[in-house]
């Protein structure tokens, strides 16, 4: 497991990760060099002693000495009389000259944006082993054009996995592999339009991207309110929609889990009117206090489109997702997938199939859960300590937390100013919900970085100008 050590003197946030491909001294060198070039370290005329820095980072002094020596050789650092190390005057001048020329795209130093797993902990070794196996063993015809459902190995592996872990009733023949959830939703929306559907309900608050995808297909999006028990299913009867997109296991972004009576009422609504539920099950594998709630699809496979994704459990860059479809939708959706792009990359599908079938995905998730739970705890603790006016909500699950802002605080403005100061955040504001909120992602940041990021955010929040809506 990679181990992260940080030194968080306020003007000098440095972080080294054991287990990274880069040796520790190279990681340190890169951050110091970047800090000097970017102007962040120019105020630090003297750096901490190698002994103090080594202690703060939990590395041997030799690591720091080697990094300092390299940067001195490059002309970034100098040894001052008395033995202290500082930024060289020539580097100060060069960095100052470089400043105005560079349009300041703020570097995200503390990444608290939602939706991102820790990509440094992607199971590269396991992926490589599976890739090797797949290339050695896969029949050549797997490298040709596929049918629109995806490679059979992945559909078989997902069927077994989802039925066991998520309680679905998914036959391999009912699965269509897509390029992430986003494409899966677009395919479903397109087929619904072709079948005469006009209005689709969407949770409010909900994922803006999903709203865009559904609207782009030509459907009218009807917002349906969400409270602390999830979707307000009682509002569906009056909403006059033929389908609803929901996140029952962990509502995005509020983190609510759909209450048992509402699950039953939702299934009843779908069955009575022959309507469709699209179940976005994007992060259900991450539940920290108990077993995740099972998928709705298992209870009504003919009324539910189940949508899963590799984006949280592995990495969004894979662009792999999967739909489990009612029988009547399999062919039209598979056709739509072929028309869209002739299928998702076969080798990646085969690798994921191998990971899933061998239990490597399960092992990866068992490794990640305690890490993400600790990061969630660190975020909640830091919010309580530094920003007690923010109100975090939601189940102990997933890789994000929504915190409501005190009324009057403007999410968009706070996100903008935070970004200028190196803190990546996402805001939430809705014309229908009164307070704004911040959706904090905690999975991609180390615990010390989360604490430091939130303490810096607190400074921004208390500054006048950001604290009230203008
Ligand atoms: C609610 C929700 N659903 C699904 C996804 C995954 O989308 P995709 O599989 O296209 O990456 C995300 C990613 O942020 C999400 O927040």
Coordinates of C-alpha atoms in Angstrom, one line a residue, residues 7 14 121 125 153 176 202 230 241 250 262 269 273 279 281 303 310 340 375 415 440 454:
X7 CA 4.6 18.4 5.8
X14 CA 4.8 19.1 0.7
X121 CA -4.1 3.6 -6.0
X125 CA -0.1 -4.6 -11.1
X153 CA -16.7 -12.7 -21.1
X176 CA -25.1 -4.1 -22.7
X202 CA -34.9 13.4 -12.4
X230 CA -34.3 10.0 -0.9
X241 CA -43.5 11.1 -16.4
X250 CA -26.7 6.6 -2.4
X262 CA -40.4 4.5 -0.9
X269 CA -45.6 3.1 -9.5
X273 CA -48.3 2.3 -15.2
X279 CA -31.3 2.9 -11.5
X281 CA -25.9 2.5 -9.1
X303 CA -39.3 -2.3 -15.0
X310 CA -16.2 1.4 -13.6
X340 CA -23.0 5.1 -31.7
X375 CA -10.7 10.1 4.4
X415 CA -15.9 27.5 -5.6
X440 CA -16.8 17.5 -1.3
X454 CA -10.5 22.5 4.7

